[in-house]
mmCIF file of C-alpha atoms in Angstrom:
data_model
loop_
_atom_site.group_PDB
_atom_site.id
_atom_site.type_symbol
_atom_site.label_atom_id
_atom_site.label_comp_id
_atom_site.label_asym_id
_atom_site.label_seq_id
_atom_site.Cartn_x
_atom_site.Cartn_y
_atom_site.Cartn_z
ATOM 1 C CA ALA A 1 66.798 164.282 -14.184
ATOM 2 C CA SER A 2 69.389 162.334 -12.285
ATOM 3 C CA THR A 3 69.762 158.573 -12.711
ATOM 4 C CA GLN A 4 71.432 158.097 -9.297
ATOM 5 C CA SER A 5 69.530 157.775 -6.057
ATOM 6 C CA ASP A 6 70.635 159.335 -2.735
ATOM 7 C CA GLY A 7 72.878 156.360 -1.951
ATOM 8 C CA GLY A 8 75.062 156.971 -5.039
ATOM 9 C CA GLU A 9 73.752 153.829 -6.670
ATOM 10 C CA ARG A 10 72.917 154.014 -10.408
ATOM 11 C CA LYS A 11 69.284 153.714 -11.392
ATOM 12 C CA PRO A 12 68.450 152.011 -14.670
ATOM 13 C CA LEU A 13 66.603 153.998 -17.369
ATOM 14 C CA TYR A 14 64.946 150.838 -18.611
ATOM 15 C CA TYR A 15 65.509 147.121 -19.076
ATOM 16 C CA ARG A 16 66.151 145.474 -22.423
ATOM 17 C CA HIS A 17 65.688 141.966 -23.712
ATOM 18 C CA PRO A 18 69.045 140.081 -23.533
ATOM 19 C CA MET A 19 68.839 138.901 -27.151
ATOM 20 C CA ASN A 20 66.771 141.613 -28.815
ATOM 21 C CA PRO A 21 67.745 145.159 -27.786
ATOM 22 C CA GLU A 22 64.625 146.547 -29.459
ATOM 23 C CA VAL A 23 62.393 144.859 -26.808
ATOM 24 C CA THR A 24 62.410 146.933 -23.626
ATOM 25 C CA SER A 25 60.568 147.184 -20.303
ATOM 26 C CA LYS A 26 60.356 149.880 -17.656
ATOM 27 C CA VAL A 27 60.485 147.292 -14.877
ATOM 28 C CA PRO A 28 62.763 144.231 -14.393
ATOM 29 C CA ALA A 29 61.356 141.271 -16.317
ATOM 30 C CA LYS A 30 62.191 137.800 -17.691
ATOM 31 C CA ASP A 31 61.937 136.626 -21.301
ATOM 32 C CA ASN A 32 60.317 133.406 -22.469
ATOM 33 C CA MET A 33 63.544 131.470 -21.774
ATOM 34 C CA ASP A 34 63.584 132.722 -18.157
ATOM 35 C CA MET A 35 66.517 135.091 -18.856
ATOM 36 C CA ASP A 36 66.587 138.384 -16.899
ATOM 37 C CA TYR A 37 66.226 141.602 -18.882
ATOM 38 C CA VAL A 38 69.472 143.634 -18.861
ATOM 39 C CA PRO A 39 69.415 147.052 -17.115
ATOM 40 C CA VAL A 40 70.405 150.020 -19.277
ATOM 41 C CA TYR A 41 71.834 153.050 -17.508
ATOM 42 C CA ALA A 42 72.015 156.653 -18.779
ATOM 43 C CA ASP A 43 75.786 156.551 -19.492
ATOM 44 C CA GLU A 44 75.431 153.253 -21.395
ATOM 45 C CA ALA A 45 72.498 154.525 -23.449
ATOM 46 C CA ALA A 46 74.487 157.658 -24.423
ATOM 47 C CA ALA A 47 77.622 155.672 -25.280
ATOM 48 C CA GLY A 48 75.651 153.313 -27.491
ATOM 49 C CA GLY A 49 74.285 156.203 -29.435
ATOM 50 C CA GLY A 50 70.865 154.543 -29.540
ATOM 51 C CA VAL A 51 71.924 152.430 -32.495
ATOM 52 C CA ALA A 52 70.312 149.000 -32.467
ATOM 53 C CA GLY A 53 72.846 146.221 -32.218
ATOM 54 C CA SER A 54 75.659 148.408 -30.896
ATOM 55 C CA VAL A 55 78.001 146.977 -28.298
ATOM 56 C CA ARG A 56 79.909 148.834 -25.657
ATOM 57 C CA VAL A 57 82.950 147.323 -23.964
ATOM 58 C CA ASP A 58 84.447 148.839 -20.873
ATOM 59 C CA PRO A 59 87.850 150.460 -21.641
ATOM 60 C CA ALA A 60 89.491 148.534 -18.768
ATOM 61 C CA THR A 61 88.332 145.255 -20.312
ATOM 62 C CA VAL A 62 89.642 146.281 -23.731
ATOM 63 C CA GLN A 63 93.040 147.155 -22.189
ATOM 64 C CA SER A 64 93.228 143.878 -20.223
ATOM 65 C CA PHE A 65 92.673 141.884 -23.426
ATOM 66 C CA GLY A 66 95.350 143.836 -25.299
ATOM 67 C CA VAL A 67 93.015 144.882 -28.077
ATOM 68 C CA ARG A 68 94.615 147.102 -30.659
ATOM 69 C CA THR A 69 92.639 149.265 -33.046
ATOM 70 C CA ALA A 70 93.473 150.976 -36.311
ATOM 71 C CA ALA A 71 91.699 153.114 -38.851
ATOM 72 C CA ALA A 72 89.872 151.147 -41.520
ATOM 73 C CA LYS A 73 91.562 151.218 -44.897
ATOM 74 C CA LEU A 74 91.331 149.373 -48.191
ATOM 75 C CA GLN A 75 94.210 146.951 -48.697
ATOM 76 C CA THR A 76 95.003 143.568 -50.173
ATOM 77 C CA MET A 77 95.171 140.770 -47.667
ATOM 78 C CA THR A 78 96.851 137.473 -48.472
ATOM 79 C CA ARG A 79 97.275 134.240 -46.575
ATOM 80 C CA ASP A 80 98.989 131.099 -47.693
ATOM 81 C CA VAL A 81 97.129 127.911 -46.902
ATOM 82 C CA PHE A 82 98.901 124.541 -47.171
ATOM 83 C CA THR A 83 96.653 121.539 -47.233
ATOM 84 C CA VAL A 84 96.249 118.131 -48.787
ATOM 85 C CA GLY A 85 93.825 117.272 -51.535
ATOM 86 C CA ARG A 86 93.007 114.922 -54.369
ATOM 87 C CA VAL A 87 92.632 115.810 -57.993
ATOM 88 C CA ASP A 88 90.340 113.432 -59.768
ATOM 89 C CA TYR A 89 88.500 113.175 -63.083
ATOM 90 C CA ASP A 90 84.805 113.892 -63.662
ATOM 91 C CA GLU A 91 83.229 110.490 -64.129
ATOM 92 C CA LYS A 92 80.300 112.055 -66.016
ATOM 93 C CA LYS A 93 82.693 113.238 -68.738
ATOM 94 C CA LEU A 94 84.633 109.940 -68.948
ATOM 95 C CA SER A 95 84.335 107.707 -72.003
ATOM 96 C CA ARG A 96 85.709 104.195 -72.198
ATOM 97 C CA PHE A 97 86.904 102.619 -75.508
ATOM 98 C CA HIS A 98 86.279 98.910 -75.797
ATOM 99 C CA PRO A 99 87.009 97.676 -79.332
ATOM 100 C CA LYS A 100 85.210 94.477 -80.349
ATOM 101 C CA VAL A 101 88.221 93.195 -82.264
ATOM 102 C CA GLU A 102 91.712 92.034 -81.449
ATOM 103 C CA GLY A 103 94.457 94.530 -82.218
ATOM 104 C CA TRP A 104 96.752 97.145 -80.812
ATOM 105 C CA ILE A 105 97.174 100.881 -80.666
ATOM 106 C CA GLU A 106 99.692 102.089 -83.275
ATOM 107 C CA ARG A 107 99.502 105.811 -82.639
ATOM 108 C CA GLN A 108 98.113 107.885 -79.797
ATOM 109 C CA PRO A 109 98.406 111.667 -80.436
ATOM 110 C CA VAL A 110 96.760 112.581 -77.149
ATOM 111 C CA ASP A 111 99.066 110.898 -74.661
ATOM 112 C CA GLU A 112 98.983 113.157 -71.646
ATOM 113 C CA THR A 113 96.401 113.415 -68.891
ATOM 114 C CA GLY A 114 94.824 116.873 -68.908
ATOM 115 C CA SER A 115 95.399 117.542 -72.619
ATOM 116 C CA VAL A 116 92.638 119.664 -74.140
ATOM 117 C CA VAL A 117 90.908 118.016 -77.081
ATOM 118 C CA ALA A 118 88.191 119.234 -79.427
ATOM 119 C CA LYS A 119 85.370 117.377 -81.065
ATOM 120 C CA GLY A 120 86.763 115.248 -83.974
ATOM 121 C CA THR A 121 90.306 115.052 -82.617
ATOM 122 C CA THR A 122 91.942 111.651 -83.287
ATOM 123 C CA LEU A 123 92.632 110.050 -79.987
ATOM 124 C CA LEU A 124 94.268 106.876 -81.210
ATOM 125 C CA SER A 125 94.921 104.696 -84.326
ATOM 126 C CA LEU A 126 94.063 101.043 -83.903
ATOM 127 C CA TYR A 127 95.574 98.250 -86.034
ATOM 128 C CA SER A 128 93.601 95.000 -86.179
ATOM 129 C CA PRO A 129 94.562 92.161 -88.528
ATOM 130 C CA VAL A 130 90.948 90.949 -88.453
ATOM 131 C CA LEU A 131 89.698 94.367 -89.614
ATOM 132 C CA VAL A 132 92.365 94.565 -92.370
ATOM 133 C CA VAL A 133 91.322 91.147 -93.724
ATOM 134 C CA SER A 134 87.598 92.125 -93.529
ATOM 135 C CA GLN A 135 88.329 95.378 -95.334
ATOM 136 C CA GLU A 136 90.258 93.652 -98.117
ATOM 137 C CA GLU A 137 87.514 91.080 -98.592
ATOM 138 C CA TYR A 138 84.923 93.850 -98.834
ATOM 139 C CA LEU A 139 86.965 95.748 -101.404
ATOM 140 C CA LEU A 140 87.430 92.648 -103.561
ATOM 141 C CA ALA A 141 83.759 91.744 -103.530
#
């Protein structure tokens, strides 16, 4: 069965939906968005292999775009990306220390942002004359 008429013009095998190749029609039609169904010719159907979702691009078009192909192979691909950003702390994990007495910090073993600390680690030693006097009075009583 030939798909060409006497005038040498190609005759479509069928028409397919422009967005869903599984929907076909034997006659020209329009979809619900008023788009024309696409004609499918014998040589196009054979080239597509009948696989749903396959795309065929004319070799002349491929050549005009300068498309290069290669065999698929497994390899590591890297790409350096330079960008700007901001490193900030997690406010949910932040604790503030507000002593209710006058004094000063004598020792602070953890003195660097980003230091890893465990539960029970001494973060600072506070000296308060008011607390020292209160402690001495308590011990004498």
